[in-house]
Amino acid sequence: MHERGGRATHEHKAMSDFNEQLKKKSDAIKLRVTERRELRERIVAYMEYHPLPENLKTSATKRAAGSVQSAVVSEPFFTYRFGGRYLKSAAVLGMLLFVVGVPTLAERSLPGDVLYPMKVLVNEEVRSSLAFSPYAKVEWEATRLERRLSEARLLAQEGKLTEDVEREVAEAVKQHSDSAQETILALRETDSDGAALAEIAFASVLEAQADIMTLGEEQAKLADASSEVVSSTVLASAVREAHADALSAQRERPATPERLFALIERDTTYAQELLDAIEDGATEREAQNIARRLADISRKVSRAQELQSSLASLEEGIVEPAPVNAEATSSTEADALTATLAVEAAPSRDSVSAEVISILRVALTDTRKLISFMTDIEVRHTVDVEQLIPITLTDEERVAEVNSALERARGLRGEVEARVVPDEVATKVEFGLGELELAIARSTAALDANALTDAESAAAEAEALALDVRALVGESPLESVSETSTTTPATSTPTTTEPNSGVEGDATTTTNTTTTPVM
Amino acid sequence: MAAFDKPDNTGKDHEERFLKAFEEYGDALFRHAFLRISDRDRAIDVVHDTFAKVWSYVRAGHEVKNFRPFLYKVLNNLIIDEYRKAKEASLDALFEVDGVDEGSFQELQQDSVESLIANLDGRQALELVSELPDVYREVLILRFVDELGPKEMTELIEESENVISVRLHRGLKLLRSLIEEREADARARRKSHTRT
């Protein structure tokens, strides 16, 4: 009998069983996303208030002073392609995950990874450079500001937001905002890029909060409400003012995108983790809506990444006109910017850079709104995510929209052509139909050329024209004689109320439903 | 700026390394604290205090080459302090002076840890570990959850390998009897159900 060996292997197996079982169960014990975030903030705050003595400050400030750019350029930054494949599976997965339920979610060890391949691309060092003061100090001010607003919303919900408290909160908002601006100003001395980044980050927080408040007010008015919403002007205007200050303080020279990418990566990862972890208070529809917006944001970011890498090839002297066809973003700034970019001309380095920044700004603000939406239950109660963050359609969706608009236009045209055109509107109708044809043709051509914005506007025009022409023809009776495009100025006995007064009495046509005999 | 692959590179500044340690070990530390203290919020506080303490240490100019053992040590001490403050049940006090003597070494010779674990349900073990006195919890969790080696454990707890081994044994035996008790109860309940 090989007792020894047998027993050893048996024990070995038993031991690994035990270990496995135990590990499996213990792995499930960990910090919740919000707990982790808060704990981290507490620790960073502790570090803030107990800073390193001068002799120990190795490189945070030294490195920041101008050399971050050179540090980053030496590394191949965008070596990863954020393919559509990931995105689709991410979106689908995002929805499935919610349907499957919470217990499964809790057991996944790294919520961010599978769904957020973007994490891979960000330069580690750049990412961690965000972790520290004075940049973190600005973020901390922003966080505290958000917290006070959140508390105010809660109080308002409970009907306990007195004028005094409101004024206090407004005062706190101002204080945090001023403090942040001061820090940014000081930061400009040592790290102008960091200062620009901090400005963008802070402004985005304020913008998100301002939008939330505005939307909350609007929806309260619609609901004919109640003291449930922080509809007060004092607080809302404090936030808007702070936002205006933040915007006006921004310099012309934009921040370099690298750190902005890192910032967005960090925030979107957090947003994704939050989405995964939403256990209560989120309906399936809400979760899908949120997932959709996250996907929109990551599409924007990858668009920005594409532009950014096209910048690299521009720098190398290869004047490849980057496909900067006017992409629709939800910011008017971006629209204005892309409007000035001629599609034919090779875009200048600065303009591409500026577009990257503006896309990222929008993405950042949207992300902050989402985070606010998910972490602040009062926000969820007072605003609708659909209105807070409008959907950005994918290219496929846009094409589909254009096509259905054209379908509708064609349908209307068909209806027009099938009817008899009353005389007094004949010329208008003819003209209208002509324009309609042109618009449809323009739109189709634009679709082929992948100029989506042009296609969209042409399609919208076509639909509008079609509606107009259709309205002109009104309830005119249907033509039974099938003529292709010309409309016959025929007289006919009307079936319903008669707008037609010009009776020529030449031809008679039979109508489908005749009530009066033909004269 | 090429040092991306070296984890504990002194080229990076202190703050970065420190926060990185949080990212890496935060969850594990929380897990350990929670398994020892059983109160989620207090566990989080303890973890926070651990990092705060370690940060003070860094500020004082001490070089921390590897954060992991250091964090665990601070955490463990804080947890033990928690227990001392709480003045737990007499059972704990009873086992506090858990001496290791001649008899203890005999225990070691009889059964190996492996044989004690054989046929032991890991899942139930974890569930019941909170019912053990802290001296046993400590070694069991460090050994089986944090997966510390014998040498690491001696450095952390500051006891000899033998003492730790004895505690592991006793802890496992206790767990085993707790599990058996639980299963016996379950069987008894089932029987009484079928009778009615």
CSV table of N, CA and C in Angstrom, one decimal, chain A residues 10-11 14-15 18-19 21-23 25-27 29-32 35-36 39-40 42-44 46-47 50-53 56-60 63 71 75 123-125 128-129 131-132, chain B residues 1 4 11 13-16 18-20 22-23 27 30-31 34-35 40 44-45 47-48 51-52 55-56 58-59 61 114-115 117-123 125-127 144-145 147:
chain,number,residue,atom,x,y,z
A,10,HIS,N,-3.9,12.9,-1.2
A,10,HIS,CA,-5.3,13.1,-0.7
A,10,HIS,C,-5.4,14.3,0.1
A,11,GLU,N,-4.4,14.5,1.0
A,11,GLU,CA,-4.4,15.7,1.8
A,11,GLU,C,-4.1,16.9,1.0
A,14,ALA,N,-7.3,17.8,-0.6
A,14,ALA,CA,-8.2,18.3,0.4
A,14,ALA,C,-7.8,19.7,0.8
A,15,MET,N,-6.5,19.9,0.9
A,15,MET,CA,-6.1,21.2,1.3
A,15,MET,C,-6.4,22.2,0.3
A,18,PHE,N,-10.1,23.1,0.4
A,18,PHE,CA,-10.3,24.0,1.5
A,18,PHE,C,-9.9,25.4,1.1
A,19,ASN,N,-8.7,25.5,0.6
A,19,ASN,CA,-8.2,26.8,0.2
A,19,ASN,C,-9.1,27.5,-0.8
A,21,GLN,N,-12.2,26.9,-1.5
A,21,GLN,CA,-13.6,27.2,-1.0
A,21,GLN,C,-13.4,28.5,-0.2
A,22,LEU,N,-12.4,28.5,0.6
A,22,LEU,CA,-12.2,29.7,1.5
A,22,LEU,C,-11.9,30.9,0.7
A,23,LYS,N,-11.0,30.8,-0.2
A,23,LYS,CA,-10.7,31.9,-1.1
A,23,LYS,C,-11.9,32.5,-1.8
A,25,LYS,N,-14.9,32.4,-1.1
A,25,LYS,CA,-15.8,33.2,-0.3
A,25,LYS,C,-15.2,34.5,0.2
A,26,SER,N,-13.9,34.4,0.5
A,26,SER,CA,-13.3,35.6,1.0
A,26,SER,C,-13.1,36.7,-0.1
A,27,ASP,N,-12.9,36.2,-1.3
A,27,ASP,CA,-12.7,37.2,-2.4
A,27,ASP,C,-13.9,38.1,-2.5
A,29,ILE,N,-15.4,39.5,-0.3
A,29,ILE,CA,-15.4,40.6,0.7
A,29,ILE,C,-14.5,41.7,0.2
A,30,LYS,N,-15.1,42.8,-0.1
A,30,LYS,CA,-14.2,43.9,-0.5
A,30,LYS,C,-15.0,45.3,-0.4
A,31,LEU,N,-14.3,46.3,-0.6
A,31,LEU,CA,-14.9,47.6,-0.4
A,31,LEU,C,-15.9,47.9,-1.6
A,32,ARG,N,-17.0,48.5,-1.3
A,32,ARG,CA,-17.9,48.9,-2.3
A,32,ARG,C,-17.3,50.0,-3.1
A,35,GLU,N,-17.6,53.2,-1.2
A,35,GLU,CA,-16.7,53.1,0.0
A,35,GLU,C,-15.3,53.4,-0.3
A,36,ARG,N,-14.9,52.7,-1.4
A,36,ARG,CA,-13.5,52.9,-1.8
A,36,ARG,C,-13.1,54.3,-2.2
A,39,LEU,N,-13.0,56.4,0.9
A,39,LEU,CA,-11.9,56.1,1.7
A,39,LEU,C,-10.6,56.8,1.1
A,40,ARG,N,-10.6,56.7,-0.2
A,40,ARG,CA,-9.4,57.2,-0.9
A,40,ARG,C,-9.4,58.8,-0.7
A,42,ARG,N,-10.6,60.4,1.7
A,42,ARG,CA,-10.2,60.7,3.1
A,42,ARG,C,-8.7,60.6,3.3
A,43,ILE,N,-8.2,59.6,2.6
A,43,ILE,CA,-6.7,59.4,2.8
A,43,ILE,C,-6.0,60.6,2.1
A,44,VAL,N,-6.5,60.9,0.9
A,44,VAL,CA,-5.8,62.0,0.2
A,44,VAL,C,-6.0,63.3,1.0
A,46,TYR,N,-6.2,63.5,4.1
A,46,TYR,CA,-5.2,63.4,5.2
A,46,TYR,C,-3.8,63.8,4.7
A,47,MET,N,-3.5,63.3,3.6
A,47,MET,CA,-2.2,63.7,3.0
A,47,MET,C,-2.0,65.2,2.7
A,50,HIS,N,-1.5,66.9,5.9
A,50,HIS,CA,-0.3,66.6,6.5
A,50,HIS,C,0.7,66.4,5.4
A,51,PRO,N,1.1,67.5,4.8
A,51,PRO,CA,2.0,67.4,3.6
A,51,PRO,C,3.4,67.0,4.0
A,52,LEU,N,4.1,66.5,3.0
A,52,LEU,CA,5.5,66.2,3.1
A,52,LEU,C,6.3,67.4,3.4
A,53,PRO,N,7.3,67.2,4.2
A,53,PRO,CA,8.3,68.3,4.4
A,53,PRO,C,9.0,68.6,3.2
A,56,LEU,N,11.5,66.2,1.5
A,56,LEU,CA,11.0,64.9,1.0
A,56,LEU,C,10.2,65.1,-0.3
A,57,LYS,N,9.9,66.3,-0.7
A,57,LYS,CA,9.1,66.5,-1.9
A,57,LYS,C,10.0,66.2,-3.1
A,58,THR,N,9.9,65.0,-3.5
A,58,THR,CA,10.8,64.6,-4.6
A,58,THR,C,10.5,65.2,-5.9
A,59,SER,N,9.4,64.8,-6.5
A,59,SER,CA,9.3,65.3,-7.8
A,59,SER,C,7.9,65.9,-8.3
A,60,ALA,N,6.9,65.8,-7.4
A,60,ALA,CA,5.6,66.3,-7.8
A,60,ALA,C,5.7,67.6,-8.5
A,63,ARG,N,8.7,68.0,-11.3
A,63,ARG,CA,8.4,67.4,-12.6
A,63,ARG,C,7.3,68.1,-13.3
A,71,ALA,N,7.9,64.4,-20.9
A,71,ALA,CA,7.9,63.0,-20.4
A,71,ALA,C,7.0,62.1,-21.1
A,75,GLU,N,6.9,58.6,-24.7
A,75,GLU,CA,6.3,57.3,-24.7
A,75,GLU,C,5.3,57.1,-25.8
A,123,ASN,N,-1.3,56.2,-19.8
A,123,ASN,CA,0.0,56.2,-19.2
A,123,ASN,C,-0.1,56.2,-17.6
A,124,GLU,N,0.4,55.2,-17.0
A,124,GLU,CA,0.3,55.1,-15.6
A,124,GLU,C,0.8,56.3,-14.8
A,125,GLU,N,1.9,56.8,-15.3
A,125,GLU,CA,2.5,57.9,-14.5
A,125,GLU,C,1.6,59.2,-14.6
A,128,SER,N,-1.3,58.8,-12.3
A,128,SER,CA,-1.0,59.0,-10.9
A,128,SER,C,-0.6,60.5,-10.6
A,129,SER,N,-0.2,61.2,-11.6
A,129,SER,CA,0.2,62.6,-11.4
A,129,SER,C,-1.1,63.4,-11.1
A,131,ALA,N,-3.1,62.4,-8.9
A,131,ALA,CA,-3.5,62.1,-7.6
A,131,ALA,C,-3.0,63.2,-6.6
A,132,PHE,N,-2.2,64.1,-7.0
A,132,PHE,CA,-1.7,64.9,-5.9
A,132,PHE,C,-1.8,66.4,-6.1
B,1,MET,N,12.4,59.2,-17.7
B,1,MET,CA,11.1,58.8,-17.3
B,1,MET,C,10.8,57.4,-17.7
B,4,PHE,N,8.7,52.5,-15.8
B,4,PHE,CA,7.3,52.1,-15.6
B,4,PHE,C,7.1,50.7,-15.1
B,11,GLY,N,12.2,56.4,-7.9
B,11,GLY,CA,12.2,57.5,-8.8
B,11,GLY,C,10.8,58.2,-8.7
B,13,ASP,N,7.6,59.7,-6.9
B,13,ASP,CA,7.6,60.3,-5.6
B,13,ASP,C,6.8,59.6,-4.5
B,14,HIS,N,6.9,60.1,-3.3
B,14,HIS,CA,6.3,59.4,-2.2
B,14,HIS,C,4.8,59.3,-2.3
B,15,GLU,N,4.2,60.4,-2.7
B,15,GLU,CA,2.8,60.4,-2.7
B,15,GLU,C,2.3,59.3,-3.7
B,16,GLU,N,2.9,59.3,-4.8
B,16,GLU,CA,2.4,58.3,-5.8
B,16,GLU,C,2.5,56.9,-5.3
B,18,PHE,N,2.7,55.9,-2.4
B,18,PHE,CA,1.8,55.6,-1.3
B,18,PHE,C,0.3,55.4,-1.8
B,19,LEU,N,-0.1,56.2,-2.7
B,19,LEU,CA,-1.5,56.0,-3.2
B,19,LEU,C,-1.6,54.7,-4.0
B,20,LYS,N,-0.5,54.4,-4.6
B,20,LYS,CA,-0.5,53.2,-5.4
B,20,LYS,C,-0.6,52.0,-4.4
B,22,PHE,N,-2.3,52.1,-1.8
B,22,PHE,CA,-3.7,52.0,-1.5
B,22,PHE,C,-4.5,51.2,-2.5
B,23,GLU,N,-4.2,51.6,-3.8
B,23,GLU,CA,-4.9,50.9,-4.9
B,23,GLU,C,-4.7,49.4,-4.8
B,27,ASP,N,-8.2,46.9,-0.7
B,27,ASP,CA,-9.2,45.8,-0.6
B,27,ASP,C,-8.8,44.7,0.4
B,30,PHE,N,-8.9,45.8,3.9
B,30,PHE,CA,-10.2,45.9,4.4
B,30,PHE,C,-10.8,44.5,4.7
B,31,ARG,N,-10.5,43.6,3.7
B,31,ARG,CA,-11.0,42.2,3.9
B,31,ARG,C,-10.5,41.6,5.2
B,34,PHE,N,-12.2,43.4,8.2
B,34,PHE,CA,-13.6,43.0,8.3
B,34,PHE,C,-13.7,41.6,8.9
B,35,LEU,N,-12.9,40.7,8.5
B,35,LEU,CA,-12.9,39.4,9.0
B,35,LEU,C,-12.6,39.3,10.5
B,40,ARG,N,-18.4,46.5,9.5
B,40,ARG,CA,-17.9,47.1,8.2
B,40,ARG,C,-17.4,48.5,8.4
B,44,ILE,N,-13.5,49.9,8.0
B,44,ILE,CA,-13.0,50.9,7.1
B,44,ILE,C,-12.2,52.0,7.8
B,45,ASP,N,-12.7,52.3,9.0
B,45,ASP,CA,-12.0,53.3,9.8
B,45,ASP,C,-10.6,52.8,10.2
B,47,VAL,N,-8.8,50.7,8.5
B,47,VAL,CA,-8.0,50.8,7.3
B,47,VAL,C,-7.5,52.2,7.1
B,48,HIS,N,-8.4,53.2,7.2
B,48,HIS,CA,-8.0,54.6,7.1
B,48,HIS,C,-6.9,54.9,8.1
B,51,PHE,N,-3.6,53.6,7.0
B,51,PHE,CA,-2.9,54.4,6.0
B,51,PHE,C,-2.4,55.8,6.5
B,52,ALA,N,-3.2,56.3,7.4
B,52,ALA,CA,-2.8,57.6,8.0
B,52,ALA,C,-1.5,57.4,8.8
B,55,TRP,N,1.4,56.9,6.5
B,55,TRP,CA,1.8,58.2,5.9
B,55,TRP,C,2.6,59.1,6.8
B,56,SER,N,2.2,59.1,8.1
B,56,SER,CA,3.0,59.8,9.1
B,56,SER,C,4.4,59.3,9.1
B,58,VAL,N,6.0,57.9,6.7
B,58,VAL,CA,6.7,58.3,5.5
B,58,VAL,C,7.1,59.8,5.7
B,59,ARG,N,6.2,60.6,6.2
B,59,ARG,CA,6.5,62.0,6.4
B,59,ARG,C,7.7,62.2,7.3
B,61,GLY,N,10.2,60.7,7.4
B,61,GLY,CA,11.4,60.5,6.6
B,61,GLY,C,11.9,59.1,6.5
B,114,GLU,N,-2.4,20.1,7.3
B,114,GLU,CA,-3.0,19.5,6.1
B,114,GLU,C,-4.1,18.6,6.6
B,115,SER,N,-3.8,17.7,7.5
B,115,SER,CA,-4.8,16.7,7.9
B,115,SER,C,-6.0,17.4,8.6
B,117,ILE,N,-7.2,20.2,7.8
B,117,ILE,CA,-8.0,20.9,6.8
B,117,ILE,C,-8.8,19.9,6.0
B,118,ALA,N,-8.2,18.7,5.9
B,118,ALA,CA,-8.9,17.7,5.1
B,118,ALA,C,-10.3,17.5,5.5
B,119,ASN,N,-11.2,17.5,4.5
B,119,ASN,CA,-12.6,17.3,4.8
B,119,ASN,C,-13.2,18.5,5.5
B,120,LEU,N,-12.5,19.6,5.6
B,120,LEU,CA,-13.1,20.8,6.2
B,120,LEU,C,-13.6,21.7,5.2
B,121,ASP,N,-14.8,22.2,5.4
B,121,ASP,CA,-15.5,23.0,4.4
B,121,ASP,C,-15.0,24.5,4.5
B,122,GLY,N,-14.3,24.9,3.5
B,122,GLY,CA,-13.7,26.2,3.6
B,122,GLY,C,-14.7,27.4,3.7
B,123,ARG,N,-15.8,27.2,3.1
B,123,ARG,CA,-16.9,28.2,3.1
B,123,ARG,C,-17.4,28.4,4.5
B,125,ALA,N,-16.0,27.4,7.2
B,125,ALA,CA,-14.9,27.8,8.1
B,125,ALA,C,-14.9,29.3,8.1
B,126,LEU,N,-15.0,30.0,7.0
B,126,LEU,CA,-14.9,31.4,6.9
B,126,LEU,C,-16.1,32.0,7.6
B,127,GLU,N,-17.2,31.4,7.5
B,127,GLU,CA,-18.4,31.9,8.1
B,127,GLU,C,-18.3,31.9,9.6
B,144,PHE,N,-4.7,31.8,5.7
B,144,PHE,CA,-5.5,31.3,4.6
B,144,PHE,C,-6.2,32.3,3.8
B,145,VAL,N,-6.3,33.5,4.3
B,145,VAL,CA,-6.9,34.6,3.4
B,145,VAL,C,-5.8,35.5,2.8
B,147,GLU,N,-2.8,34.7,3.0
B,147,GLU,CA,-1.8,33.8,2.4
B,147,GLU,C,-0.3,34.2,2.7
